[in-house]
Amino acid sequence: MTQSLIVPKIRKSAVLILEDGTIFQGRAFGALGETGGEVVFNTSMTGYQEILTDPSYYGQIVVMTYPLIGNYGVNDEDVESGKIQVSGFIVKEPSLIPSNWRCQRTLEEWMQSRNIVGLCGIDTRALVRKLRNYGVMRGVVCSPGDSSVDWKAKVDAVPSMAGADLVKYVTTEKPYLWTESLHPYLKSKDILPPPEKPYKVAAFDYGMKQNILRHLTERGCEVHVVPSYAKPDEVMALAPDGVFLSNGPGDPEPVTYAIDTVRQLLGKVPIFGICLGHQILGLALGGKTYKLKFGHRGANQPVKHLPTGKIDITSQNHGFCVDYDSLDKKKVSVTHINLNDDTVEGLECADLRCFSVQYHPEASPGPHDAAHHFDRFVEWMKEQG
């Protein structure tokens, strides 16, 4: 019997340079070229296609902590937006032969077709340990690597995530009605049956993942997506039963137009926020936000519901957080905390009919423990009537 051999791909050299001057020498992965961004890490073992297309990663170079990435390839269904959103992608070892019945192309072929620069073959454990110890840093990936380049000048040219409005780069340009058919992998006996009259939801797109829209439509919602800069009167002209605030990239405080709009919508209809939407709601309620040292990015974050003590394992992707001490506890209740660092993971203001979570109840990738928040949002719209 003849045994086939896997011939390793010959790759060009590539480098990652961090803003503290640290150099990681590896090999090119994906497209050849140069890219810069904030270097962050994600601890998910799977879901790289959803991670790459999540608009919350706009302007970032993502490092995967799991060593082998690409083993099931990519397909046309498991995307969270219309394009790859990351600035760059770093893995320890890219899979040479993907194996999955849904696979349509390899991860590297997909990255090359979208001109996404990557890096492989470095010690990702050492890189992640540095980011954990010293915080996320700006960096540049270049392939092929050139030692004669003024790398410091290139890294210094990468903009900081703090203080920048990144939402304007990922929001929809005009309103639209979400009409995608129901996603076959989200069917569940726990999902509420569709009402005779659909609940109309005005969903602010700060960089929204498509799986959020699928969850809302599966629960009988007619979802009207509006730009991040939509005015309160434009939203209320839709006569919505509820308002949804989506996830998105970067620092929430510079997105002042969104904060002002949400503040004016408080109390008019039920409001539900996720991730950046949670932070914007916290700011609209009078709180403040701050940047975390290395953020929460992965599909294994434990979150505690304070009123019941119940623990959910959650999917997360954020670098900023609502400041607990800045909140008016007489008006706003902190409903959830992260068990790793006690940071705020959920807010509620019953008098104004609004609530939010810092994590991603729609998963993609990640566990489905927290999908019940969509049911609660529907119940609030049902109660108002």
PDB file of C-alpha atoms in Angstrom, residues 157-305:
ATOM      1  CA  ALA A 157       1.944  55.117  12.975  1.00  0.00           C
ATOM      2  CA  VAL A 158      -0.655  52.574  14.124  1.00  0.00           C
ATOM      3  CA  PRO A 159      -3.494  54.543  15.783  1.00  0.00           C
ATOM      4  CA  SER A 160      -4.507  53.844  19.366  1.00  0.00           C
ATOM      5  CA  MET A 161      -7.905  52.233  19.965  1.00  0.00           C
ATOM      6  CA  ALA A 162      -8.579  54.455  22.981  1.00  0.00           C
ATOM      7  CA  GLY A 163     -10.307  57.725  22.161  1.00  0.00           C
ATOM      8  CA  ALA A 164     -11.145  56.776  18.563  1.00  0.00           C
ATOM      9  CA  ASP A 165     -14.630  56.362  17.079  1.00  0.00           C
ATOM     10  CA  LEU A 166     -14.382  53.085  15.148  1.00  0.00           C
ATOM     11  CA  VAL A 167     -18.129  52.576  14.861  1.00  0.00           C
ATOM     12  CA  LYS A 168     -18.333  54.954  11.913  1.00  0.00           C
ATOM     13  CA  TYR A 169     -16.205  52.516   9.870  1.00  0.00           C
ATOM     14  CA  VAL A 170     -18.453  49.472  10.389  1.00  0.00           C
ATOM     15  CA  THR A 171     -22.033  50.750  10.697  1.00  0.00           C
ATOM     16  CA  THR A 172     -24.533  50.387   7.875  1.00  0.00           C
ATOM     17  CA  GLU A 173     -24.788  53.366   5.534  1.00  0.00           C
ATOM     18  CA  LYS A 174     -28.582  53.267   5.352  1.00  0.00           C
ATOM     19  CA  PRO A 175     -31.505  51.595   7.145  1.00  0.00           C
ATOM     20  CA  TYR A 176     -32.757  48.218   5.949  1.00  0.00           C
ATOM     21  CA  LEU A 177     -35.135  45.417   6.904  1.00  0.00           C
ATOM     22  CA  TRP A 178     -33.406  42.162   7.821  1.00  0.00           C
ATOM     23  CA  THR A 179     -34.885  39.426   5.632  1.00  0.00           C
ATOM     24  CA  GLU A 180     -32.468  36.473   5.801  1.00  0.00           C
ATOM     25  CA  SER A 181     -34.186  33.129   6.209  1.00  0.00           C
ATOM     26  CA  LEU A 182     -34.017  31.446   9.589  1.00  0.00           C
ATOM     27  CA  HIS A 183     -30.661  29.872  10.347  1.00  0.00           C
ATOM     28  CA  PRO A 184     -30.949  26.040  10.370  1.00  0.00           C
ATOM     29  CA  TYR A 185     -28.504  25.591  13.245  1.00  0.00           C
ATOM     30  CA  LEU A 186     -30.420  27.754  15.714  1.00  0.00           C
ATOM     31  CA  LYS A 187     -33.636  25.726  15.908  1.00  0.00           C
ATOM     32  CA  SER A 188     -34.573  25.048  19.511  1.00  0.00           C
ATOM     33  CA  LYS A 189     -37.637  23.951  21.430  1.00  0.00           C
ATOM     34  CA  ASP A 190     -36.808  26.705  23.928  1.00  0.00           C
ATOM     35  CA  ILE A 191     -37.355  29.515  21.415  1.00  0.00           C
ATOM     36  CA  LEU A 192     -40.670  31.329  21.784  1.00  0.00           C
ATOM     37  CA  PRO A 193     -43.287  30.666  19.077  1.00  0.00           C
ATOM     38  CA  PRO A 194     -43.737  33.571  16.641  1.00  0.00           C
ATOM     39  CA  PRO A 195     -46.600  35.901  17.612  1.00  0.00           C
ATOM     40  CA  GLU A 196     -49.469  36.603  15.237  1.00  0.00           C
ATOM     41  CA  LYS A 197     -48.183  40.157  14.930  1.00  0.00           C
ATOM     42  CA  PRO A 198     -44.363  40.419  14.709  1.00  0.00           C
ATOM     43  CA  TYR A 199     -42.602  42.583  17.260  1.00  0.00           C
ATOM     44  CA  LYS A 200     -40.964  45.464  15.444  1.00  0.00           C
ATOM     45  CA  VAL A 201     -37.382  46.058  16.625  1.00  0.00           C
ATOM     46  CA  ALA A 202     -35.223  49.037  15.700  1.00  0.00           C
ATOM     47  CA  ALA A 203     -31.681  47.654  15.864  1.00  0.00           C
ATOM     48  CA  PHE A 204     -28.763  50.099  16.010  1.00  0.00           C
ATOM     49  CA  ASP A 205     -25.845  48.800  13.981  1.00  0.00           C
ATOM     50  CA  TYR A 206     -22.615  49.680  15.797  1.00  0.00           C
ATOM     51  CA  GLY A 207     -20.914  46.726  14.064  1.00  0.00           C
ATOM     52  CA  MET A 208     -23.606  44.093  14.452  1.00  0.00           C
ATOM     53  CA  LYS A 209     -23.049  40.354  14.152  1.00  0.00           C
ATOM     54  CA  GLN A 210     -25.537  38.619  11.882  1.00  0.00           C
ATOM     55  CA  ASN A 211     -26.330  35.903  14.407  1.00  0.00           C
ATOM     56  CA  ILE A 212     -27.957  38.548  16.603  1.00  0.00           C
ATOM     57  CA  LEU A 213     -30.360  39.296  13.779  1.00  0.00           C
ATOM     58  CA  ARG A 214     -31.078  35.590  13.336  1.00  0.00           C
ATOM     59  CA  HIS A 215     -31.917  35.182  17.029  1.00  0.00           C
ATOM     60  CA  LEU A 216     -34.294  38.146  16.950  1.00  0.00           C
ATOM     61  CA  THR A 217     -36.101  36.994  13.813  1.00  0.00           C
ATOM     62  CA  GLU A 218     -36.440  33.455  15.153  1.00  0.00           C
ATOM     63  CA  ARG A 219     -38.345  34.919  18.077  1.00  0.00           C
ATOM     64  CA  GLY A 220     -40.888  36.608  15.866  1.00  0.00           C
ATOM     65  CA  CYS A 221     -39.241  40.010  15.522  1.00  0.00           C
ATOM     66  CA  GLU A 222     -39.353  42.205  12.453  1.00  0.00           C
ATOM     67  CA  VAL A 223     -35.904  43.765  12.615  1.00  0.00           C
ATOM     68  CA  HIS A 224     -35.288  47.202  11.108  1.00  0.00           C
ATOM     69  CA  VAL A 225     -31.545  47.889  11.176  1.00  0.00           C
ATOM     70  CA  VAL A 226     -30.600  51.562  11.488  1.00  0.00           C
ATOM     71  CA  PRO A 227     -27.207  53.298  11.301  1.00  0.00           C
ATOM     72  CA  SER A 228     -25.338  54.190  14.466  1.00  0.00           C
ATOM     73  CA  TYR A 229     -25.993  57.879  13.796  1.00  0.00           C
ATOM     74  CA  ALA A 230     -29.783  57.545  13.399  1.00  0.00           C
ATOM     75  CA  LYS A 231     -31.693  60.262  15.281  1.00  0.00           C
ATOM     76  CA  PRO A 232     -34.263  59.486  18.005  1.00  0.00           C
ATOM     77  CA  ASP A 233     -37.166  60.827  15.916  1.00  0.00           C
ATOM     78  CA  GLU A 234     -36.078  58.665  12.966  1.00  0.00           C
ATOM     79  CA  VAL A 235     -36.114  55.607  15.186  1.00  0.00           C
ATOM     80  CA  MET A 236     -39.468  56.379  16.795  1.00  0.00           C
ATOM     81  CA  ALA A 237     -40.950  57.052  13.343  1.00  0.00           C
ATOM     82  CA  LEU A 238     -40.645  53.283  12.798  1.00  0.00           C
ATOM     83  CA  ALA A 239     -43.076  52.772  15.712  1.00  0.00           C
ATOM     84  CA  PRO A 240     -40.849  50.077  17.230  1.00  0.00           C
ATOM     85  CA  ASP A 241     -41.916  47.764  20.033  1.00  0.00           C
ATOM     86  CA  GLY A 242     -38.310  47.712  21.219  1.00  0.00           C
ATOM     87  CA  VAL A 243     -34.837  49.070  20.515  1.00  0.00           C
ATOM     88  CA  PHE A 244     -31.721  46.920  20.268  1.00  0.00           C
ATOM     89  CA  LEU A 245     -28.139  48.197  20.730  1.00  0.00           C
ATOM     90  CA  SER A 246     -25.558  46.024  18.979  1.00  0.00           C
ATOM     91  CA  ASN A 247     -21.977  45.058  19.562  1.00  0.00           C
ATOM     92  CA  GLY A 248     -19.180  47.001  17.876  1.00  0.00           C
ATOM     93  CA  PRO A 249     -15.488  47.901  17.987  1.00  0.00           C
ATOM     94  CA  GLY A 250     -13.350  50.105  20.149  1.00  0.00           C
ATOM     95  CA  ASP A 251     -13.886  52.779  22.753  1.00  0.00           C
ATOM     96  CA  PRO A 252     -17.553  53.667  23.477  1.00  0.00           C
ATOM     97  CA  GLU A 253     -16.965  57.153  24.897  1.00  0.00           C
ATOM     98  CA  PRO A 254     -16.087  58.843  21.555  1.00  0.00           C
ATOM     99  CA  VAL A 255     -19.385  57.575  20.072  1.00  0.00           C
ATOM    100  CA  THR A 256     -21.152  60.572  21.608  1.00  0.00           C
ATOM    101  CA  TYR A 257     -23.927  60.725  19.004  1.00  0.00           C
ATOM    102  CA  ALA A 258     -25.031  57.181  19.883  1.00  0.00           C
ATOM    103  CA  ILE A 259     -24.905  57.867  23.627  1.00  0.00           C
ATOM    104  CA  ASP A 260     -27.044  61.010  23.220  1.00  0.00           C
ATOM    105  CA  THR A 261     -29.584  59.168  21.080  1.00  0.00           C
ATOM    106  CA  VAL A 262     -29.949  56.289  23.533  1.00  0.00           C
ATOM    107  CA  ARG A 263     -30.336  58.759  26.397  1.00  0.00           C
ATOM    108  CA  GLN A 264     -33.277  60.356  24.575  1.00  0.00           C
ATOM    109  CA  LEU A 265     -34.871  56.961  23.878  1.00  0.00           C
ATOM    110  CA  LEU A 266     -34.753  55.766  27.493  1.00  0.00           C
ATOM    111  CA  GLY A 267     -38.216  55.024  28.855  1.00  0.00           C
ATOM    112  CA  LYS A 268     -40.006  55.152  25.510  1.00  0.00           C
ATOM    113  CA  VAL A 269     -39.739  51.458  24.594  1.00  0.00           C
ATOM    114  CA  PRO A 270     -37.830  48.463  26.007  1.00  0.00           C
ATOM    115  CA  ILE A 271     -34.101  48.617  25.206  1.00  0.00           C
ATOM    116  CA  PHE A 272     -31.694  45.674  25.076  1.00  0.00           C
ATOM    117  CA  GLY A 273     -27.925  46.124  24.577  1.00  0.00           C
ATOM    118  CA  ILE A 274     -25.074  43.710  23.881  1.00  0.00           C
ATOM    119  CA  CYS A 275     -21.306  44.349  24.249  1.00  0.00           C
ATOM    120  CA  LEU A 276     -20.627  47.888  22.917  1.00  0.00           C
ATOM    121  CA  GLY A 277     -24.380  48.439  23.139  1.00  0.00           C
ATOM    122  CA  HIS A 278     -24.130  47.558  26.840  1.00  0.00           C
ATOM    123  CA  GLN A 279     -21.370  50.117  27.312  1.00  0.00           C
ATOM    124  CA  ILE A 280     -23.295  52.802  25.411  1.00  0.00           C
ATOM    125  CA  LEU A 281     -26.341  52.130  27.580  1.00  0.00           C
ATOM    126  CA  GLY A 282     -24.158  52.414  30.690  1.00  0.00           C
ATOM    127  CA  LEU A 283     -22.865  55.797  29.499  1.00  0.00           C
ATOM    128  CA  ALA A 284     -26.403  56.943  28.637  1.00  0.00           C
ATOM    129  CA  LEU A 285     -27.425  56.055  32.202  1.00  0.00           C
ATOM    130  CA  GLY A 286     -24.713  58.330  33.606  1.00  0.00           C
ATOM    131  CA  GLY A 287     -21.871  55.855  34.054  1.00  0.00           C
ATOM    132  CA  LYS A 288     -18.304  55.835  32.762  1.00  0.00           C
ATOM    133  CA  THR A 289     -16.140  53.282  30.956  1.00  0.00           C
ATOM    134  CA  TYR A 290     -12.457  52.346  31.059  1.00  0.00           C
ATOM    135  CA  LYS A 291     -10.018  50.228  29.052  1.00  0.00           C
ATOM    136  CA  LEU A 292      -9.175  46.768  30.329  1.00  0.00           C
ATOM    137  CA  LYS A 293      -5.572  45.595  30.463  1.00  0.00           C
ATOM    138  CA  PHE A 294      -6.022  42.824  27.885  1.00  0.00           C
ATOM    139  CA  GLY A 295      -9.796  42.524  27.540  1.00  0.00           C
ATOM    140  CA  HIS A 296     -12.078  39.509  27.417  1.00  0.00           C
ATOM    141  CA  ARG A 297     -11.977  37.566  24.155  1.00  0.00           C
ATOM    142  CA  GLY A 298     -12.993  33.948  24.038  1.00  0.00           C
ATOM    143  CA  ALA A 299     -15.864  31.484  24.378  1.00  0.00           C
ATOM    144  CA  ASN A 300     -15.269  30.370  27.960  1.00  0.00           C
ATOM    145  CA  GLN A 301     -15.873  33.412  30.195  1.00  0.00           C
ATOM    146  CA  PRO A 302     -17.807  32.596  33.409  1.00  0.00           C
ATOM    147  CA  VAL A 303     -20.480  35.150  34.326  1.00  0.00           C
ATOM    148  CA  LYS A 304     -22.604  35.185  37.482  1.00  0.00           C
ATOM    149  CA  HIS A 305     -26.194  36.423  37.627  1.00  0.00           C
TER     150      HIS A 305
END
